[in-house]
């Protein structure tokens, strides 16, 4: 008898606890959605760990190229209101899958695997030509095939990882060793390559220049060798079927290119015009 | 190579990281507050062996204790929206990310603390309860006056070490993009290209916190040691 009473009380308590949690959560949710009905809120998912594309400034606010470009895009599209959410790189596309965000913006190159799952914009907004990048003192690695049996620093979900995996499929006897180091910092990359933790990393020329400038103390710490691993461009990524948003943003990007605004942002934020060619 | 560590950078980083302390403290606060309530419920359910709830609680506790916190965070972050959509047709995907962090840490703490509470209550010999009944105390009175004061005393040391662990675990929240002090350290590293100073500060901070918590629980433990 007594036990029955207690279990009843407990059930009620449990239910009220759950509902309290849910209600408070709902409350915060509603607050963020009190904009007028004509303007649709679009959540942009980007990173916070890739300077100068997406990073947090001194005051902890999101800044960088992705942010500036999308802000300029938003100015041309008054029917939308962009809100920015930051994730670590590997979680941006997963969040797009899960419907947590509407746009993925993290210097995404297009590849077959990604095309299958996501809708890519038609208008690119940066070029992305990547090279094998090794320590400045390295004399043995001159091309991608020299990396067979060597350790290359990569991160899950990146296009470089995808390309290296493709390379390995055809070189099963002596594959490139992929060393996954998710959300590591630039400093870790440079130090790790210089003291032999990794043999190489696949990055763009402007990223390598950035490393040399930041850590070289006037000298080069990294160098790029061989032919480009990939000559591609970066696009905004949308959920499959969201063509309305994709067309709107493509249109805005086109206008920004024609007016020279995109080149201006690129020069200002990245330090060069990387919108059409290197 | 430029210097890996620089004192100037160390000191300019401090105010920027400290500004994010409230995020860390809030996670700890909510996780402890609601975690304790949840843990008490679970502990009572398991001690009383209430049918169905007892089994559910058992699975819940062993899942929370048996899987990495990282996995739990991702399950809550990506899994709860799917469940809510299927069961109630509510879209919770656009909730603030910090809410998913709170839920994860509350659930995690609820499980760990429930085991601490359960053991502490079971540690009190049944004879005492029988003695309490024999002098005419009701079940609630016996629990409130005889069992609870002693059980709290048993629970305090384990609760203390769990609490320190909770502080350190908050650093996982950055994975889903919630910027706490750990996340801020990392993002400073990205923005300034130098991360070591920020990490060193975080390490010092966690050491200080753990010493403070340890000291506080030591005092509490001493205070509760009546009759010894």
XYZ file of C-alpha atoms in Angstrom:
506
model
C 0.000 0.000 0.000
C 2.634 2.441 1.106
C 4.900 1.517 -1.776
C 2.105 2.178 -4.208
C 1.646 5.663 -2.843
C 5.333 6.429 -3.070
C 5.552 5.204 -6.621
C 2.614 7.423 -7.553
C 4.257 10.450 -5.998
C 7.485 9.607 -7.734
C 5.836 9.311 -11.114
C 4.203 12.695 -10.672
C 7.501 14.214 -9.590
C 9.321 12.715 -12.550
C 6.749 13.987 -14.996
C 6.794 17.467 -13.512
C 10.586 17.539 -13.641
C 10.567 16.579 -17.295
C 7.900 19.142 -18.090
C 9.779 21.868 -16.223
C 12.881 21.148 -18.257
C 10.881 21.103 -21.467
C 8.938 24.245 -20.654
C 12.000 26.301 -19.787
C 13.611 25.055 -22.939
C 10.581 25.982 -25.020
C 10.540 29.400 -23.401
C 14.007 30.258 -24.587
C 13.158 28.895 -27.983
C 10.215 31.204 -28.467
C 12.147 34.292 -27.504
C 14.522 33.882 -30.398
C 11.685 33.635 -32.886
C 9.907 36.894 -32.153
C 10.854 38.549 -35.443
C 8.134 39.675 -37.828
C 6.588 37.018 -39.979
C 7.680 38.240 -43.412
C 11.350 37.749 -42.631
C 12.480 34.148 -42.537
C 15.234 33.299 -40.114
C 18.007 31.284 -41.694
C 20.538 29.573 -39.476
C 24.054 29.568 -40.870
C 26.379 26.910 -39.527
C 30.039 27.788 -39.638
C 33.216 27.042 -37.724
C 35.148 28.946 -35.119
C 38.576 27.516 -35.665
C 39.752 28.589 -39.124
C 41.318 31.999 -39.290
C 40.652 34.157 -41.377
C 37.474 32.392 -42.616
C 35.607 31.774 -39.420
C 36.991 32.591 -36.014
C 36.127 34.529 -32.879
C 37.590 38.010 -32.525
C 38.940 39.658 -29.376
C 35.468 40.174 -27.954
C 34.388 36.642 -28.740
C 32.242 37.607 -31.724
C 32.224 35.571 -34.889
C 34.171 37.189 -37.682
C 36.017 36.214 -40.826
C 35.442 35.811 -44.536
C 32.454 33.448 -44.348
C 30.715 35.819 -41.971
C 31.473 38.958 -44.013
C 30.354 37.382 -47.289
C 27.118 36.083 -45.842
C 26.449 39.422 -44.192
C 26.831 41.105 -47.584
C 24.583 38.430 -49.132
C 21.965 39.033 -46.443
C 21.943 42.757 -47.253
C 20.811 41.857 -50.762
C 18.161 39.443 -49.504
C 15.844 41.340 -47.141
C 13.415 38.413 -47.030
C 15.908 36.479 -44.895
C 17.553 37.119 -41.594
C 20.786 35.186 -41.132
C 21.730 33.913 -37.708
C 25.121 32.374 -37.173
C 25.903 29.238 -35.179
C 29.400 27.916 -34.752
C 30.458 24.282 -34.636
C 33.724 22.478 -34.968
C 34.404 21.575 -38.605
C 33.232 17.964 -38.559
C 29.919 18.902 -36.938
C 28.816 21.541 -39.466
C 27.687 19.108 -42.152
C 26.250 16.693 -39.583
C 24.150 19.579 -38.263
C 23.000 20.259 -41.817
C 21.941 16.605 -42.029
C 20.083 16.897 -38.761
C 18.268 20.034 -39.856
C 19.857 22.203 -37.196
C 21.183 24.661 -39.770
C 20.117 25.830 -43.244
C 23.470 26.795 -44.717
C 26.888 25.245 -44.186
C 29.709 27.746 -44.634
C 33.228 26.500 -43.966
C 35.207 26.741 -47.228
C 33.424 23.690 -48.619
C 34.813 22.268 -51.814
C 32.478 20.177 -53.870
C 33.146 16.474 -54.332
C 31.183 13.445 -55.439
C 30.520 12.162 -51.940
C 29.289 15.507 -50.709
C 27.206 16.101 -53.861
C 25.293 12.932 -53.086
C 24.224 14.167 -49.676
C 23.931 17.918 -50.000
C 22.841 20.641 -52.348
C 25.738 22.817 -53.433
C 25.489 26.421 -54.539
C 26.208 27.111 -58.211
C 28.225 30.235 -57.530
C 31.595 29.740 -55.892
C 32.939 32.390 -53.564
C 36.583 31.411 -53.153
C 39.103 29.348 -55.031
C 40.651 26.482 -53.162
C 43.808 25.081 -54.680
C 45.599 22.764 -52.303
C 49.182 21.557 -52.323
C 51.285 19.018 -50.463
C 52.868 21.070 -47.708
C 55.940 19.869 -45.838
C 58.576 21.206 -43.451
C 60.888 23.735 -45.101
C 63.900 21.515 -44.409
C 62.285 18.433 -45.970
C 64.177 17.196 -49.063
C 62.498 13.854 -49.737
C 58.890 14.734 -50.547
C 58.244 16.313 -53.932
C 54.764 15.138 -54.865
C 51.654 13.382 -53.643
C 53.021 9.937 -54.516
C 56.091 10.587 -52.351
C 53.698 10.589 -49.414
C 53.014 6.849 -49.692
C 53.875 5.288 -46.365
C 54.202 8.745 -44.824
C 51.946 10.368 -42.269
C 49.663 13.154 -43.446
C 47.717 15.262 -40.988
C 44.041 15.414 -41.911
C 40.726 16.015 -40.276
C 37.490 14.062 -40.558
C 35.093 15.298 -43.187
C 37.517 17.463 -45.120
C 37.859 17.332 -48.886
C 41.608 16.679 -48.615
C 40.845 13.592 -46.547
C 38.386 12.474 -49.205
C 40.991 12.945 -51.956
C 43.667 11.091 -49.984
C 41.267 8.218 -49.354
C 40.535 8.103 -53.100
C 44.285 8.020 -53.768
C 44.684 5.177 -51.284
C 41.989 3.125 -52.995
C 44.228 2.832 -56.039
C 47.432 2.434 -54.021
C 46.415 -0.268 -51.581
C 49.886 -1.832 -51.384
C 51.523 1.274 -49.947
C 48.906 3.787 -48.858
C 49.363 7.246 -47.432
C 48.873 7.090 -43.685
C 46.087 9.424 -42.645
C 46.569 10.906 -39.205
C 43.297 12.393 -38.068
C 43.708 15.446 -35.874
C 40.347 17.116 -35.624
C 40.057 20.751 -34.634
C 43.755 21.152 -34.005
C 45.254 24.613 -34.160
C 47.595 26.098 -36.768
C 50.364 26.100 -34.195
C 49.999 22.372 -33.612
C 50.142 21.801 -37.375
C 53.348 23.764 -37.853
C 55.120 22.400 -34.781
C 53.994 18.842 -35.519
C 55.245 18.915 -39.101
C 58.522 20.473 -38.105
C 59.339 17.954 -35.401
C 58.165 14.946 -37.379
C 54.809 14.096 -35.787
C 53.402 14.361 -39.305
C 55.240 14.468 -42.619
C 52.850 16.697 -44.480
C 49.540 18.472 -44.567
C 47.370 19.406 -47.546
C 46.551 23.124 -47.512
C 46.116 26.085 -49.831
C 48.955 28.436 -50.713
C 47.402 31.229 -48.708
C 47.180 28.992 -45.631
C 50.855 28.057 -45.968
C 51.763 31.727 -46.360
C 49.758 32.459 -43.234
C 51.679 29.769 -41.301
C 55.034 31.054 -42.461
C 54.145 34.605 -41.584
C 52.861 33.715 -38.134
C 55.537 31.263 -37.029
C 58.501 31.716 -39.344
C 60.032 34.726 -37.636
C 60.976 35.997 -41.103
C 61.929 32.582 -42.442
C 59.818 29.863 -44.023
C 58.866 26.962 -41.766
C 56.743 25.140 -44.318
C 56.993 24.805 -48.085
C 54.666 23.551 -50.771
C 55.767 21.003 -53.329
C 54.588 19.505 -56.581
C 51.422 19.924 -58.567
C 48.186 21.011 -56.883
C 46.424 18.121 -55.134
C 43.127 19.710 -56.070
C 42.105 22.785 -57.988
C 38.686 23.540 -56.733
C 36.419 26.237 -55.467
C 34.360 26.632 -52.376
C 30.586 26.850 -52.217
C 27.883 27.307 -49.657
C 26.164 24.034 -48.845
C 22.430 23.513 -48.367
C 20.156 20.657 -47.417
C 18.971 18.610 -50.407
C 15.830 20.155 -51.851
C 16.326 23.625 -50.458
C 16.642 25.120 -53.939
C 14.756 28.278 -53.022
C 17.448 29.387 -50.610
C 20.213 28.169 -52.899
C 18.965 30.166 -55.911
C 18.505 33.273 -53.785
C 22.034 33.093 -52.436
C 23.532 32.276 -55.835
C 21.804 35.339 -57.245
C 23.146 37.521 -54.458
C 26.667 36.126 -54.842
C 26.541 36.860 -58.572
C 25.611 40.448 -57.848
C 28.419 40.744 -55.297
C 30.891 39.448 -57.874
C 29.673 41.846 -60.559
C 29.808 44.834 -58.267
C 33.304 43.900 -57.107
C 32.145 43.706 -53.519
C 33.180 40.072 -53.114
C 36.713 40.796 -54.322
C 36.791 43.707 -51.923
C 35.826 41.521 -48.968
C 38.373 38.885 -49.988
C 41.151 41.467 -50.206
C 40.177 42.995 -46.901
C 39.732 39.791 -44.900
C 42.009 37.201 -46.531
C 44.588 39.651 -47.856
C 44.175 39.009 -51.578
C 41.515 38.493 -54.197
C 40.880 34.772 -54.120
C 37.392 34.861 -55.551
C 38.095 33.795 -59.140
C 41.701 32.619 -59.450
C 44.762 32.316 -57.265
C 60.239 29.316 -35.212
C 58.815 32.005 -32.981
C 58.571 31.439 -29.244
C 55.882 28.997 -28.239
C 55.248 30.708 -24.942
C 55.139 34.408 -24.234
C 54.136 36.061 -20.957
C 52.620 39.113 -22.683
C 50.253 36.896 -24.600
C 49.527 34.949 -21.425
C 48.326 38.052 -19.605
C 46.356 39.538 -22.504
C 44.518 36.226 -22.844
C 43.343 36.111 -19.237
C 40.505 38.686 -19.359
C 39.269 37.226 -22.637
C 39.037 33.744 -21.153
C 37.663 34.862 -17.790
C 34.747 36.520 -19.607
C 33.542 33.005 -20.441
C 33.609 31.696 -16.882
C 29.826 32.215 -16.467
C 29.220 29.665 -19.230
C 31.253 27.038 -17.404
C 29.729 27.879 -14.036
C 26.203 27.778 -15.451
C 26.744 24.283 -16.817
C 28.045 23.140 -13.433
C 25.204 24.895 -11.592
C 22.354 23.425 -13.636
C 23.971 20.002 -13.788
C 24.330 19.908 -10.010
C 20.953 21.423 -9.131
C 18.797 19.289 -11.417
C 21.259 16.403 -11.255
C 20.758 16.115 -7.496
C 16.953 16.132 -7.853
C 17.080 13.523 -10.592
C 19.617 11.463 -8.650
C 17.441 11.424 -5.530
C 14.492 10.179 -7.568
C 16.553 7.495 -9.245
C 18.165 6.438 -5.973
C 14.802 6.090 -4.235
C 13.354 4.206 -7.207
C 16.231 1.761 -7.122
C 16.233 1.294 -3.354
C 12.459 0.817 -3.232
C 12.641 -1.416 -6.318
C 9.541 0.202 -7.810
C 8.460 -2.036 -10.726
C 9.194 -0.887 -14.302
C 10.725 2.408 -13.122
C 13.331 0.339 -11.312
C 14.381 -1.440 -14.506
C 14.316 1.760 -16.533
C 16.468 3.486 -13.913
C 18.905 0.585 -13.975
C 19.366 0.819 -17.740
C 19.670 4.588 -17.564
C 22.346 4.500 -14.872
C 24.413 1.839 -16.580
C 24.195 3.664 -19.927
C 25.310 6.954 -18.402
C 28.102 5.343 -16.435
C 29.177 3.045 -19.210
C 29.481 5.409 -22.162
C 31.880 8.299 -22.712
C 30.478 11.744 -21.968
C 31.344 12.751 -25.520
C 29.009 10.087 -26.886
C 26.254 11.177 -24.522
C 26.606 14.770 -25.644
C 26.288 13.822 -29.308
C 23.392 11.439 -28.617
C 21.514 14.200 -26.821
C 22.420 16.860 -29.379
C 21.455 14.858 -32.452
C 19.203 12.201 -30.931
C 16.720 14.161 -28.800
C 15.452 16.239 -31.755
C 14.717 13.032 -33.689
C 12.883 11.475 -30.740
C 10.892 14.641 -30.066
C 9.957 14.885 -33.735
C 8.793 11.275 -33.845
C 6.919 11.235 -30.560
C 5.471 14.710 -30.200
C 6.035 16.192 -33.636
C 7.894 19.144 -32.119
C 10.951 20.529 -33.848
C 13.544 21.153 -31.172
C 16.454 21.280 -33.593
C 16.665 25.032 -33.382
C 16.962 25.174 -29.622
C 19.951 26.989 -28.314
C 22.885 24.573 -28.216
C 23.511 25.290 -24.546
C 20.183 23.608 -23.681
C 21.422 20.316 -25.113
C 24.568 20.731 -23.053
C 22.511 21.309 -19.892
C 20.363 18.247 -20.605
C 23.422 16.052 -21.163
C 25.161 17.156 -18.008
C 21.991 16.906 -15.899
C 21.377 13.356 -17.151
C 24.996 12.409 -16.611
C 25.151 13.866 -13.118
C 21.786 12.335 -12.264
C 23.197 8.875 -12.944
C 26.518 9.280 -11.177
C 25.035 11.040 -8.155
C 22.197 8.520 -7.885
C 24.746 5.762 -7.372
C 26.528 7.843 -4.740
C 23.245 8.538 -2.954
C 22.060 4.956 -3.244
C 25.249 3.576 -1.733
C 25.190 6.162 1.032
C 21.633 5.321 1.995
C 22.282 1.575 1.818
C 25.391 2.040 3.929
C 23.229 2.802 6.937
C 22.413 -0.483 8.706
C 18.743 -1.592 8.444
C 18.702 -2.085 12.176
C 18.535 1.667 12.624
C 15.414 1.894 10.493
C 13.811 -0.904 12.487
C 14.733 0.851 15.719
C 13.167 4.062 14.387
C 9.941 2.258 13.505
C 9.872 0.637 16.968
C 9.750 4.035 18.648
C 6.844 5.021 16.426
C 8.444 7.143 13.710
C 6.745 7.033 10.315
C 8.678 5.968 7.241
C 9.317 9.568 6.219
C 10.315 10.664 9.721
C 12.713 7.765 10.033
C 14.303 8.634 6.732
C 14.457 12.356 7.447
C 15.791 12.102 11.013
C 17.781 8.905 11.170
C 18.921 7.822 7.712
C 19.439 11.103 5.851
C 21.853 12.835 8.275
C 24.101 9.800 8.287
C 23.765 9.160 4.561
C 24.783 12.729 3.736
C 27.908 12.255 5.761
C 28.792 9.151 3.752
C 27.968 10.845 0.440
C 29.985 14.036 0.877
C 33.484 12.804 -0.051
C 32.329 10.989 -3.219
C 30.105 13.907 -4.122
C 33.168 16.162 -3.866
C 35.264 14.170 -6.278
C 32.332 13.875 -8.666
C 31.929 17.643 -8.546
C 35.566 18.214 -9.500
C 35.120 15.793 -12.375
C 32.063 17.711 -13.515
C 34.071 20.922 -13.777
C 36.606 19.282 -16.038
C 33.946 17.598 -18.148
C 32.383 20.944 -19.066
C 35.223 21.426 -21.544
C 33.498 18.941 -23.880
C 30.709 21.424 -24.569
C 32.902 23.163 -27.125
C 32.542 20.197 -29.450
C 29.055 21.299 -30.431
C 30.151 24.905 -30.567
C 29.214 26.143 -27.110
C 32.054 28.461 -26.239
C 33.091 27.963 -22.621
C 36.515 28.751 -21.175
C 38.071 25.786 -22.969
C 36.442 26.778 -26.233
C 37.548 30.355 -25.766
C 41.133 29.204 -25.182
C 41.022 27.301 -28.423
C 39.435 30.123 -30.404
C 42.001 32.567 -29.037
C 44.580 30.137 -30.313
C 43.007 30.303 -33.759
C 42.689 34.055 -33.852
C 46.141 34.883 -32.473
C 47.964 31.792 -33.808
C 49.238 31.048 -30.310
C 47.386 28.591 -28.175
C 49.816 27.392 -25.522
C 49.404 30.411 -23.234
C 45.643 29.999 -23.231
C 45.952 26.288 -22.464
C 48.357 26.978 -19.610
C 45.881 29.430 -18.128
C 43.074 26.879 -18.424
C 45.235 24.292 -16.671
C 45.974 26.714 -13.830
C 42.292 27.590 -13.604
C 41.202 23.974 -13.320
C 43.852 23.293 -10.681
C 42.635 26.259 -8.623
C 39.013 25.180 -8.966
C 39.796 21.644 -7.918
C 41.776 22.855 -4.897
C 38.935 25.163 -3.873
C 36.309 22.472 -4.275
C 38.489 19.996 -2.432
C 38.983 22.470 0.418
C 35.286 23.271 0.627
C 34.322 19.620 0.764
C 37.008 18.926 3.352
C 35.509 21.608 5.611
C 32.004 20.302 4.982
C 33.143 16.804 5.770
C 34.679 17.959 9.036
C 31.555 19.856 9.967
C 29.361 16.843 9.354
C 31.557 14.532 11.386
C 29.422 14.798 14.498
C 30.041 12.331 17.217
C 33.434 11.215 15.907
